[in-house]
CSV table of N, CA and C in Angstrom, one decimal:
chain,number,residue,atom,x,y,z
A,423,ALA,N,0.7,-1.1,0.0
A,423,ALA,CA,-0.1,0.1,0.0
A,423,ALA,C,0.8,1.4,-0.1
A,424,ALA,N,2.0,1.2,0.7
A,424,ALA,CA,2.9,2.4,0.8
A,424,ALA,C,3.4,2.7,-0.6
A,425,LEU,N,3.9,1.6,-1.1
A,425,LEU,CA,4.4,1.8,-2.6
A,425,LEU,C,3.3,2.2,-3.5
A,426,CYS,N,2.2,1.9,-3.6
A,426,CYS,CA,1.2,2.7,-4.3
A,426,CYS,C,0.9,4.0,-4.1
A,427,LEU,N,1.0,4.3,-2.9
A,427,LEU,CA,0.7,5.9,-2.3
A,427,LEU,C,2.1,6.6,-2.7
A,428,GLY,N,3.1,6.1,-2.9
A,428,GLY,CA,4.4,6.7,-3.4
A,428,GLY,C,4.2,7.0,-4.9
A,429,PHE,N,3.8,6.1,-5.5
A,429,PHE,CA,3.7,6.3,-7.1
A,429,PHE,C,2.4,7.4,-7.1
A,430,ALA,N,1.5,7.3,-6.4
A,430,ALA,CA,0.5,8.4,-6.6
A,430,ALA,C,0.9,9.8,-6.4
A,431,LEU,N,1.7,9.9,-5.4
A,431,LEU,CA,2.2,11.3,-5.0
A,431,LEU,C,3.3,11.7,-6.1
A,432,GLN,N,3.9,10.8,-6.7
A,432,GLN,CA,4.9,11.1,-7.8
A,432,GLN,C,4.1,11.7,-9.0
A,433,ALA,N,2.9,11.2,-9.1
A,433,ALA,CA,2.2,11.5,-10.3
A,433,ALA,C,1.7,13.0,-10.3
A,434,HIS,N,1.7,13.8,-9.2
A,434,HIS,CA,1.3,15.2,-9.1
A,434,HIS,C,2.3,15.8,-9.9
A,435,ALA,N,1.8,16.9,-10.6
A,435,ALA,CA,2.7,17.6,-11.5
A,435,ALA,C,3.3,18.8,-10.8
A,436,HIS,N,4.4,19.3,-11.5
A,436,HIS,CA,5.2,20.4,-10.9
A,436,HIS,C,5.1,21.5,-12.0
A,437,ALA,N,4.6,21.5,-13.1
A,437,ALA,CA,4.7,22.7,-13.9
A,437,ALA,C,3.6,22.5,-14.9
A,438,ALA,N,2.9,23.7,-15.2
A,438,ALA,CA,1.9,23.6,-16.1
A,438,ALA,C,1.9,24.9,-17.0
A,439,ILE,N,1.5,24.9,-18.4
A,439,ILE,CA,1.4,25.9,-19.3
A,439,ILE,C,0.1,26.3,-19.5
A,440,SER,N,0.0,27.4,-19.6
A,440,SER,CA,-1.6,28.0,-19.6
A,440,SER,C,-1.8,28.9,-20.9
A,441,PRO,N,-2.9,29.0,-21.4
A,441,PRO,CA,-4.3,28.2,-21.2
A,441,PRO,C,-4.1,26.8,-21.4
A,442,ALA,N,-4.2,25.8,-20.4
A,442,ALA,CA,-4.1,24.4,-20.6
A,442,ALA,C,-5.5,23.9,-21.2
A,443,LEU,N,-5.1,23.0,-22.2
A,443,LEU,CA,-6.3,22.1,-22.9
A,443,LEU,C,-7.0,21.4,-21.8
A,444,GLY,N,-8.2,21.7,-21.7
A,444,GLY,CA,-9.2,21.2,-20.9
A,444,GLY,C,-9.5,21.7,-19.4
A,445,VAL,N,-8.7,22.7,-19.3
A,445,VAL,CA,-8.7,23.4,-18.0
A,445,VAL,C,-9.5,24.8,-18.0
A,446,LYS,N,-10.5,25.0,-17.3
A,446,LYS,CA,-11.1,26.2,-17.3
A,446,LYS,C,-10.3,27.2,-16.1
A,447,GLY,N,-9.9,28.3,-16.6
A,447,GLY,CA,-9.2,29.2,-15.7
A,447,GLY,C,-7.7,28.9,-15.6
A,448,THR,N,-7.1,29.2,-14.6
A,448,THR,CA,-5.6,29.1,-14.4
A,448,THR,C,-5.3,27.6,-13.8
A,449,PRO,N,-4.4,26.9,-14.6
A,449,PRO,CA,-3.9,25.7,-14.1
A,449,PRO,C,-3.4,25.5,-12.7
A,450,VAL,N,-3.8,24.6,-12.0
A,450,VAL,CA,-3.1,24.3,-10.7
A,450,VAL,C,-2.3,23.0,-10.7
A,451,ARG,N,-1.7,22.7,-9.8
A,451,ARG,CA,-0.5,21.5,-9.8
A,451,ARG,C,-1.2,20.3,-10.3
A,452,ASN,N,-2.2,19.8,-10.0
A,452,ASN,CA,-3.0,18.7,-10.5
A,452,ASN,C,-3.3,18.8,-11.9
A,453,ASP,N,-3.5,20.0,-12.6
A,453,ASP,CA,-3.7,20.0,-14.0
A,453,ASP,C,-2.6,19.6,-15.0
A,454,ALA,N,-1.4,19.5,-14.5
A,454,ALA,CA,-0.2,19.4,-15.3
A,454,ALA,C,-0.3,17.8,-15.6
A,455,GLN,N,0.3,17.5,-16.9
A,455,GLN,CA,0.5,16.0,-17.3
A,455,GLN,C,1.8,15.6,-17.3
A,456,ARG,N,2.0,14.4,-17.5
A,456,ARG,CA,3.3,13.7,-18.0
A,456,ARG,C,3.3,13.5,-19.4
A,457,PRO,N,3.7,14.4,-20.5
A,457,PRO,CA,3.5,14.1,-21.9
A,457,PRO,C,4.5,12.9,-22.3
A,458,GLN,N,4.1,12.1,-23.1
A,458,GLN,CA,4.8,11.0,-23.5
A,458,GLN,C,4.6,11.0,-25.2
A,459,LYS,N,5.6,10.2,-25.8
A,459,LYS,CA,5.3,9.7,-27.2
A,459,LYS,C,3.8,9.1,-27.4
A,460,ASN,N,3.0,9.5,-28.3
A,460,ASN,CA,1.6,8.8,-28.5
A,460,ASN,C,0.8,9.2,-27.3
A,461,SER,N,1.3,10.1,-26.6
A,461,SER,CA,0.2,10.7,-25.5
A,461,SER,C,0.7,12.0,-25.0
A,462,GLU,N,1.0,12.9,-26.0
A,462,GLU,CA,1.6,14.2,-26.1
A,462,GLU,C,0.7,15.0,-25.0
A,463,CYS,N,-0.4,14.9,-24.9
A,463,CYS,CA,-1.3,15.8,-24.0
A,463,CYS,C,-1.5,15.1,-22.6
A,464,GLY,N,-0.7,14.0,-22.3
A,464,GLY,CA,-1.0,13.2,-21.0
A,464,GLY,C,-2.3,12.4,-21.2
A,465,ASN,N,-3.2,12.4,-20.2
A,465,ASN,CA,-4.5,11.7,-20.0
A,465,ASN,C,-5.7,12.7,-20.4
A,466,ILE,N,-5.5,13.8,-21.2
A,466,ILE,CA,-6.5,14.7,-21.3
A,466,ILE,C,-7.2,14.2,-22.8
A,467,ASP,N,-8.6,14.2,-22.7
A,467,ASP,CA,-9.4,13.7,-24.1
A,467,ASP,C,-9.2,14.8,-24.9
A,468,ILE,N,-8.3,14.8,-25.9
A,468,ILE,CA,-8.1,16.0,-26.9
A,468,ILE,C,-9.5,16.3,-27.9
A,469,ALA,N,-10.1,15.3,-28.3
A,469,ALA,CA,-11.3,15.6,-29.1
A,469,ALA,C,-12.4,16.1,-28.3
A,470,LYS,N,-12.7,15.7,-26.9
A,470,LYS,CA,-13.6,16.4,-26.2
A,470,LYS,C,-13.2,17.8,-25.7
A,471,ASN,N,-12.1,18.2,-25.7
A,471,ASN,CA,-11.7,19.4,-25.0
A,471,ASN,C,-11.0,20.5,-25.9
A,472,PHE,N,-10.7,20.1,-27.2
A,472,PHE,CA,-10.1,21.0,-28.0
A,472,PHE,C,-10.9,22.2,-28.3
A,473,ASP,N,-12.1,22.2,-28.9
A,473,ASP,CA,-13.0,23.3,-29.4
A,473,ASP,C,-13.3,24.3,-28.0
A,474,SER,N,-13.5,23.6,-27.0
A,474,SER,CA,-13.9,24.3,-25.7
A,474,SER,C,-12.9,24.9,-24.9
A,475,SER,N,-11.7,24.7,-25.2
A,475,SER,CA,-10.6,25.0,-24.3
A,475,SER,C,-10.1,26.5,-24.9
A,476,THR,N,-9.5,27.5,-24.3
A,476,THR,CA,-9.3,28.9,-24.5
A,476,THR,C,-8.0,28.6,-25.4
A,477,ALA,N,-8.1,29.3,-26.5
A,477,ALA,CA,-7.0,29.4,-27.6
A,477,ALA,C,-6.0,30.5,-27.3
A,478,ILE,N,-4.8,30.4,-27.6
A,478,ILE,CA,-3.8,31.4,-27.8
A,478,ILE,C,-3.8,32.1,-29.1
A,479,GLN,N,-3.8,33.4,-29.3
A,479,GLN,CA,-3.9,33.8,-30.6
A,479,GLN,C,-2.5,33.9,-31.3
A,480,ALA,N,-2.2,33.2,-32.2
A,480,ALA,CA,-0.9,33.3,-32.8
A,480,ALA,C,-0.7,34.9,-33.5
A,481,ALA,N,0.4,35.3,-33.6
A,481,ALA,CA,0.6,36.6,-34.4
A,481,ALA,C,0.7,36.2,-35.8
A,482,ALA,N,0.6,37.1,-36.6
A,482,ALA,CA,0.7,36.9,-38.2
A,482,ALA,C,2.0,36.2,-38.5
A,483,ASN,N,3.0,36.4,-37.8
A,483,ASN,CA,4.3,35.8,-38.2
A,483,ASN,C,4.4,34.3,-37.6
A,484,GLY,N,3.4,33.8,-37.0
A,484,GLY,CA,3.3,32.4,-36.4
A,484,GLY,C,4.0,32.3,-35.1
A,485,SER,N,4.3,33.3,-34.4
A,485,SER,CA,4.6,33.2,-33.0
A,485,SER,C,3.6,33.3,-32.0
A,486,PHE,N,3.8,32.9,-30.9
A,486,PHE,CA,2.8,32.8,-29.8
A,486,PHE,C,3.4,32.9,-28.6
A,487,VAL,N,2.7,33.3,-27.5
A,487,VAL,CA,3.2,33.5,-26.0
A,487,VAL,C,2.3,32.5,-25.3
A,488,ALA,N,3.0,31.7,-24.5
A,488,ALA,CA,2.1,30.9,-23.5
A,488,ALA,C,2.9,31.1,-22.0
A,489,THR,N,2.2,31.1,-21.0
A,489,THR,CA,2.8,31.2,-19.7
A,489,THR,C,3.0,29.8,-18.8
A,490,ILE,N,4.1,29.7,-18.4
A,490,ILE,CA,4.5,28.5,-17.7
A,490,ILE,C,4.7,28.9,-16.2
A,491,THR,N,4.1,28.1,-15.4
A,491,THR,CA,3.9,28.1,-13.8
A,491,THR,C,4.4,26.9,-13.3
A,492,ASN,N,5.5,27.1,-12.4
A,492,ASN,CA,6.0,25.9,-11.6
A,492,ASN,C,5.5,26.0,-10.3
A,493,PHE,N,5.3,24.8,-9.7
A,493,PHE,CA,4.6,24.7,-8.3
A,493,PHE,C,5.8,24.1,-7.3
A,494,ASN,N,7.1,23.8,-7.7
A,494,ASN,CA,8.1,23.6,-6.8
A,494,ASN,C,9.2,23.9,-7.5
A,495,GLY,N,10.5,24.2,-6.9
A,495,GLY,CA,11.6,24.6,-7.5
A,495,GLY,C,12.6,23.4,-7.9
A,496,GLY,N,13.7,23.7,-8.4
A,496,GLY,CA,14.5,22.6,-8.8
A,496,GLY,C,14.1,22.0,-10.3
A,497,ILE,N,14.7,21.1,-10.8
A,497,ILE,CA,14.6,20.5,-12.1
A,497,ILE,C,13.1,20.0,-12.1
A,498,ASP,N,12.7,19.5,-11.1
A,498,ASP,CA,11.4,18.8,-11.0
A,498,ASP,C,10.3,19.9,-11.3
A,499,GLY,N,10.5,21.2,-11.0
A,499,GLY,CA,9.8,22.1,-11.2
A,499,GLY,C,10.3,23.2,-12.5
A,500,SER,N,10.9,22.5,-13.3
A,500,SER,CA,11.5,23.4,-14.5
A,500,SER,C,10.5,24.1,-15.3
A,501,ARG,N,10.9,25.1,-15.6
A,501,ARG,CA,10.1,26.2,-16.2
A,501,ARG,C,10.6,26.3,-17.9
A,502,GLN,N,11.6,25.4,-18.1
A,502,GLN,CA,12.2,25.1,-19.7
A,502,GLN,C,11.6,24.2,-20.3
A,503,ALA,N,11.0,24.4,-21.4
A,503,ALA,CA,10.2,23.4,-22.2
A,503,ALA,C,10.5,23.3,-23.6
A,504,THR,N,10.2,22.1,-24.2
A,504,THR,CA,10.3,21.9,-25.6
A,504,THR,C,8.9,22.1,-26.0
A,505,ALA,N,8.6,22.0,-27.3
A,505,ALA,CA,7.4,22.2,-27.9
A,505,ALA,C,7.1,21.4,-29.1
A,506,LEU,N,6.0,20.8,-29.3
A,506,LEU,CA,5.7,20.0,-30.6
A,506,LEU,C,4.3,20.7,-30.9
A,507,VAL,N,3.9,20.7,-32.3
A,507,VAL,CA,2.8,21.3,-32.9
A,507,VAL,C,2.2,20.3,-33.7
A,508,ASP,N,0.8,20.0,-33.7
A,508,ASP,CA,0.2,19.3,-34.3
A,508,ASP,C,-1.0,20.2,-35.3
A,509,PRO,N,-0.6,20.4,-36.5
A,509,PRO,CA,-1.5,21.4,-37.2
A,509,PRO,C,-3.0,20.8,-37.4
A,510,THR,N,-3.2,19.6,-37.2
A,510,THR,CA,-4.6,18.9,-37.5
A,510,THR,C,-5.3,19.0,-36.2
A,511,GLY,N,-4.7,19.2,-35.0
A,511,GLY,CA,-5.5,19.4,-33.8
A,511,GLY,C,-5.9,18.1,-33.1
A,512,THR,N,-5.5,16.9,-33.8
A,512,THR,CA,-6.0,15.8,-33.3
A,512,THR,C,-5.1,15.0,-32.4
A,513,GLY,N,-3.8,15.4,-32.1
A,513,GLY,CA,-2.8,14.8,-31.4
A,513,GLY,C,-2.2,13.6,-32.0
A,514,LYS,N,-2.3,13.4,-33.5
A,514,LYS,CA,-1.5,12.3,-34.0
A,514,LYS,C,-0.5,12.7,-35.1
A,515,SER,N,-0.3,14.1,-35.1
A,515,SER,CA,0.6,14.5,-36.3
A,515,SER,C,1.5,15.5,-35.8
A,516,PHE,N,2.3,15.4,-34.5
A,516,PHE,CA,3.2,16.5,-34.1
A,516,PHE,C,4.5,16.5,-34.7
A,517,VAL,N,4.9,17.8,-34.9
A,517,VAL,CA,6.2,18.1,-35.3
A,517,VAL,C,7.0,19.0,-34.3
A,518,SER,N,8.3,19.2,-34.4
A,518,SER,CA,9.0,19.9,-33.5
A,518,SER,C,8.7,21.6,-33.7
A,519,ALA,N,8.6,22.2,-32.8
A,519,ALA,CA,8.6,23.7,-32.8
A,519,ALA,C,9.7,24.5,-32.3
A,520,ASP,N,10.1,25.5,-32.6
A,520,ASP,CA,11.2,26.3,-31.9
A,520,ASP,C,10.6,27.1,-30.7
A,521,VAL,N,11.3,26.9,-29.6
A,521,VAL,CA,10.9,27.8,-28.4
A,521,VAL,C,12.0,29.1,-28.4
A,522,LEU,N,11.5,30.2,-28.8
A,522,LEU,CA,12.3,31.4,-29.0
A,522,LEU,C,12.8,32.0,-27.8
A,523,GLN,N,11.9,31.9,-26.6
A,523,GLN,CA,12.2,32.4,-25.3
A,523,GLN,C,11.7,31.4,-24.3
A,524,ASN,N,12.6,30.9,-23.6
A,524,ASN,CA,12.3,29.9,-22.6
A,524,ASN,C,12.4,30.3,-21.2
A,525,GLY,N,11.9,29.4,-20.3
A,525,GLY,CA,11.9,29.5,-18.9
A,525,GLY,C,13.2,29.0,-18.3
A,526,ASP,N,13.3,29.2,-17.0
A,526,ASP,CA,14.5,28.6,-16.1
A,526,ASP,C,14.4,27.1,-16.0
A,527,LYS,N,15.5,26.5,-16.3
A,527,LYS,CA,15.5,25.0,-16.2
A,527,LYS,C,15.5,24.4,-14.7
A,528,ASN,N,16.2,25.2,-13.9
A,528,ASN,CA,16.2,24.8,-12.6
A,528,ASN,C,16.0,26.0,-11.6
A,529,PRO,N,14.7,26.5,-11.6
A,529,PRO,CA,14.3,27.8,-10.7
A,529,PRO,C,14.5,27.3,-9.1
A,530,ASN,N,14.9,28.3,-8.5
A,530,ASN,CA,15.1,28.4,-7.2
A,530,ASN,C,13.8,28.4,-6.4
A,531,ASP,N,12.7,28.9,-6.9
A,531,ASP,CA,11.4,29.3,-6.4
A,531,ASP,C,10.2,29.1,-7.4
A,532,ASN,N,9.0,29.3,-6.9
A,532,ASN,CA,7.9,29.1,-7.6
A,532,ASN,C,7.4,30.2,-8.3
A,533,GLY,N,7.0,30.1,-9.6
A,533,GLY,CA,6.7,31.4,-10.3
A,533,GLY,C,6.3,31.2,-11.6
A,534,SER,N,6.2,32.2,-12.5
A,534,SER,CA,5.6,32.2,-13.9
A,534,SER,C,6.6,32.8,-14.8
A,535,GLN,N,6.6,32.3,-16.1
A,535,GLN,CA,7.4,32.9,-16.9
A,535,GLN,C,6.8,32.8,-18.4
A,536,GLN,N,7.1,33.7,-19.2
A,536,GLN,CA,6.4,33.7,-20.6
A,536,GLN,C,7.6,32.8,-21.5
A,537,LEU,N,6.7,31.9,-22.4
A,537,LEU,CA,7.4,31.1,-23.4
A,537,LEU,C,7.1,31.8,-24.5
A,538,VAL,N,8.0,31.9,-25.5
A,538,VAL,CA,7.7,32.5,-26.9
A,538,VAL,C,8.0,31.2,-27.9
A,539,VAL,N,7.0,30.9,-28.7
A,539,VAL,CA,7.2,29.8,-29.4
A,539,VAL,C,6.8,30.1,-31.0
A,540,GLN,N,7.5,29.6,-31.9
A,540,GLN,CA,7.4,29.8,-33.3
A,540,GLN,C,6.9,28.6,-34.0
A,541,LEU,N,5.6,28.7,-34.6
A,541,LEU,CA,5.1,27.7,-35.4
A,541,LEU,C,5.9,27.4,-36.4
A,542,PRO,N,6.2,26.1,-36.7
A,542,PRO,CA,7.0,25.7,-37.9
A,542,PRO,C,6.8,26.4,-39.2
A,543,ALA,N,7.8,27.0,-40.0
A,543,ALA,CA,7.6,27.6,-41.1
A,543,ALA,C,6.5,26.8,-42.1
A,544,GLY,N,5.8,27.4,-42.8
A,544,GLY,CA,4.8,26.9,-43.7
A,544,GLY,C,3.7,26.1,-43.1
A,545,SER,N,3.5,25.9,-41.7
A,545,SER,CA,2.5,25.3,-40.9
A,545,SER,C,1.0,26.3,-41.2
A,546,THR,N,0.0,25.3,-41.5
A,546,THR,CA,-1.3,25.8,-41.5
A,546,THR,C,-2.2,25.0,-40.5
A,547,CYS,N,-2.7,25.7,-39.6
A,547,CYS,CA,-3.5,25.1,-38.6
A,547,CYS,C,-4.7,24.8,-39.0
A,548,ALA,N,-5.3,23.8,-38.9
A,548,ALA,CA,-6.4,23.1,-39.6
A,548,ALA,C,-7.5,22.6,-38.6
A,549,GLY,N,-7.2,22.5,-37.3
A,549,GLY,CA,-8.0,21.8,-36.5
A,549,GLY,C,-9.1,22.4,-35.9
A,550,GLY,N,-10.0,21.8,-35.2
A,550,GLY,CA,-11.2,22.6,-34.7
A,550,GLY,C,-12.4,22.7,-35.6
A,551,ALA,N,-13.4,23.1,-35.1
A,551,ALA,CA,-14.6,23.5,-36.0
A,551,ALA,C,-14.4,24.7,-36.9
A,552,SER,N,-13.4,25.5,-36.5
A,552,SER,CA,-13.1,26.8,-37.2
A,552,SER,C,-11.9,26.5,-38.1
A,553,LYS,N,-11.5,25.4,-38.1
A,553,LYS,CA,-10.3,24.8,-39.1
A,553,LYS,C,-9.1,25.8,-39.1
A,554,ASP,N,-8.9,26.3,-38.1
A,554,ASP,CA,-7.7,27.3,-37.8
A,554,ASP,C,-6.8,27.2,-36.7
A,555,LYS,N,-6.8,26.1,-35.9
A,555,LYS,CA,-6.3,25.8,-34.6
A,555,LYS,C,-5.3,24.8,-34.8
A,556,CYS,N,-4.2,25.0,-34.1
A,556,CYS,CA,-3.3,23.9,-33.8
A,556,CYS,C,-3.3,23.2,-32.4
A,557,LEU,N,-2.8,22.2,-32.2
A,557,LEU,CA,-2.6,21.7,-30.9
A,557,LEU,C,-1.1,21.7,-30.5
A,558,VAL,N,-0.7,22.3,-29.4
A,558,VAL,CA,0.8,22.3,-29.1
A,558,VAL,C,0.9,21.5,-27.8
A,559,SER,N,2.0,20.6,-27.6
A,559,SER,CA,2.3,20.0,-26.5
A,559,SER,C,3.6,20.5,-25.9
A,560,PHE,N,3.7,20.9,-24.6
A,560,PHE,CA,4.8,21.2,-24.1
A,560,PHE,C,5.4,20.3,-23.1
A,561,THR,N,6.6,20.0,-22.9
A,561,THR,CA,7.1,19.1,-22.0
A,561,THR,C,8.5,19.9,-21.2
A,562,THR,N,8.3,20.0,-20.0
A,562,THR,CA,9.5,20.6,-19.2
A,562,THR,C,10.7,19.8,-19.2
A,563,ALA,N,11.8,20.2,-18.9
A,563,ALA,CA,13.2,19.6,-18.6
A,563,ALA,C,12.9,18.5,-17.5
A,564,GLY,N,11.7,18.7,-16.7
A,564,GLY,CA,11.3,17.8,-15.4
A,564,GLY,C,10.5,16.7,-15.8
A,565,GLY,N,10.0,16.8,-17.2
A,565,GLY,CA,9.1,15.6,-17.6
A,565,GLY,C,7.5,15.9,-17.3
A,566,PHE,N,7.3,17.2,-17.0
A,566,PHE,CA,5.8,17.5,-16.8
A,566,PHE,C,5.4,18.5,-18.0
A,567,GLY,N,4.4,18.7,-18.1
A,567,GLY,CA,3.7,19.6,-19.0
A,567,GLY,C,2.3,19.4,-19.4
A,568,ASN,N,1.7,19.9,-20.7
A,568,ASN,CA,0.3,19.5,-20.9
A,568,ASN,C,0.3,20.3,-22.5
A,569,CYS,N,-0.9,20.3,-22.9
A,569,CYS,CA,-1.2,20.9,-24.3
A,569,CYS,C,-1.9,22.1,-24.2
A,570,VAL,N,-1.8,23.1,-25.2
A,570,VAL,CA,-2.5,24.2,-25.4
A,570,VAL,C,-3.1,24.3,-26.7
A,571,VAL,N,-4.1,24.9,-27.0
A,571,VAL,CA,-4.4,25.3,-28.5
A,571,VAL,C,-4.3,26.8,-28.8
A,572,VAL,N,-3.7,26.6,-30.1
A,572,VAL,CA,-3.4,27.9,-30.6
A,572,VAL,C,-4.2,28.1,-32.0
A,573,GLN,N,-4.8,29.4,-32.0
A,573,GLN,CA,-5.5,29.8,-33.1
A,573,GLN,C,-4.4,30.4,-34.1
A,574,GLN,N,-4.4,30.3,-35.3
A,574,GLN,CA,-3.7,30.9,-36.3
A,574,GLN,C,-4.4,32.2,-36.9
A,575,ALA,N,-3.5,33.3,-37.0
A,575,ALA,CA,-4.0,34.5,-37.8
A,575,ALA,C,-4.4,34.2,-39.2
A,576,ALA,N,-5.3,34.9,-39.8
A,576,ALA,CA,-5.7,34.5,-41.2
A,576,ALA,C,-4.4,34.7,-42.0
A,577,ALA,N,-3.5,35.7,-41.9
A,577,ALA,CA,-2.2,35.9,-42.8
A,577,ALA,C,-1.4,34.7,-42.7
A,578,ALA,N,-1.3,34.3,-41.4
A,578,ALA,CA,-0.4,33.3,-41.2
A,578,ALA,C,-0.7,31.8,-41.8
A,579,SER,N,-1.9,31.8,-41.9
A,579,SER,CA,-2.7,30.4,-42.5
A,579,SER,C,-2.9,30.7,-43.9
A,580,GLY,N,-2.6,31.7,-44.4
A,580,GLY,CA,-2.8,32.0,-45.9
A,580,GLY,C,-4.4,32.0,-46.2
A,581,LYS,N,-5.2,32.1,-45.2
A,581,LYS,CA,-6.7,32.4,-45.6
A,581,LYS,C,-7.2,33.7,-45.7
A,582,GLY,N,-6.5,34.8,-45.7
A,582,GLY,CA,-7.0,36.1,-45.9
A,582,GLY,C,-5.9,37.1,-46.1
A,583,ASP,N,-6.5,38.4,-46.2
A,583,ASP,CA,-5.6,39.6,-46.1
A,583,ASP,C,-4.7,39.6,-44.9
A,584,SER,N,-3.6,40.2,-45.1
A,584,SER,CA,-2.5,40.5,-44.1
A,584,SER,C,-3.2,41.2,-43.0
A,585,GLN,N,-2.9,40.7,-41.8
A,585,GLN,CA,-3.5,41.3,-40.7
A,585,GLN,C,-2.3,41.7,-39.7
A,586,SER,N,-2.4,42.9,-39.2
A,586,SER,CA,-1.3,43.2,-38.1
A,586,SER,C,-1.8,42.9,-36.7
A,587,THR,N,-0.9,42.3,-35.8
A,587,THR,CA,-1.3,42.2,-34.5
A,587,THR,C,-0.1,42.9,-33.7
A,588,SER,N,-0.3,43.1,-32.4
A,588,SER,CA,0.7,43.7,-31.7
A,588,SER,C,1.8,42.8,-31.4
A,589,ALA,N,1.7,41.5,-31.5
A,589,ALA,CA,2.8,40.6,-31.3
A,589,ALA,C,3.6,40.7,-32.5
A,590,ALA,N,3.1,40.8,-33.8
A,590,ALA,CA,3.6,40.7,-34.9
A,590,ALA,C,4.4,42.1,-35.1
A,591,ALA,N,3.6,43.2,-34.7
A,591,ALA,CA,4.4,44.6,-34.7
A,591,ALA,C,5.6,44.6,-33.9
A,592,ALA,N,5.3,44.1,-32.7
A,592,ALA,CA,6.5,44.1,-31.8
A,592,ALA,C,7.4,43.4,-32.4
A,593,SER,N,7.6,42.2,-32.9
A,593,SER,CA,8.7,41.3,-33.4
A,593,SER,C,9.1,41.8,-34.7
A,594,SER,N,8.7,42.7,-35.5
A,594,SER,CA,9.2,43.6,-36.4
A,594,SER,C,9.8,44.8,-36.1
A,595,ALA,N,9.7,45.3,-34.8
A,595,ALA,CA,10.2,46.5,-34.2
A,595,ALA,C,11.8,46.4,-34.0
């Protein structure tokens, strides 16, 4: 029984990225997952939660900002993450994405940092009812993480006229 309790305690997560797939509001410690190959969003039902989850708006240049929050320090609570993008939104077609601004790998405290990620060149988000969303899986250096939904700007997806966003303007300044 003690061994089972030990494994259960280890399953509690130590960092989460928001807005998290399937989570209403700010994620808490128990909302973080342990992403793995073929289960990049952990145990979250992607199909059930994809369209109802808050989406991050990507800039016209394909970059977006997410917030990572750790719930304990050290590598276990790492705020440094890698990112995978599935342009279909199904969780079955992930490719690597560049994290342009990352968090601390071995933080001394609990806190939040901004992650800036670039969708792969030529990506067209085609998921969800609106056909303009991607699924992004984050995994921290400590092995925790979760998925977020990213909605692509019309210009970035090639679906309309060029649109300017504050993030795109800031990146070109």
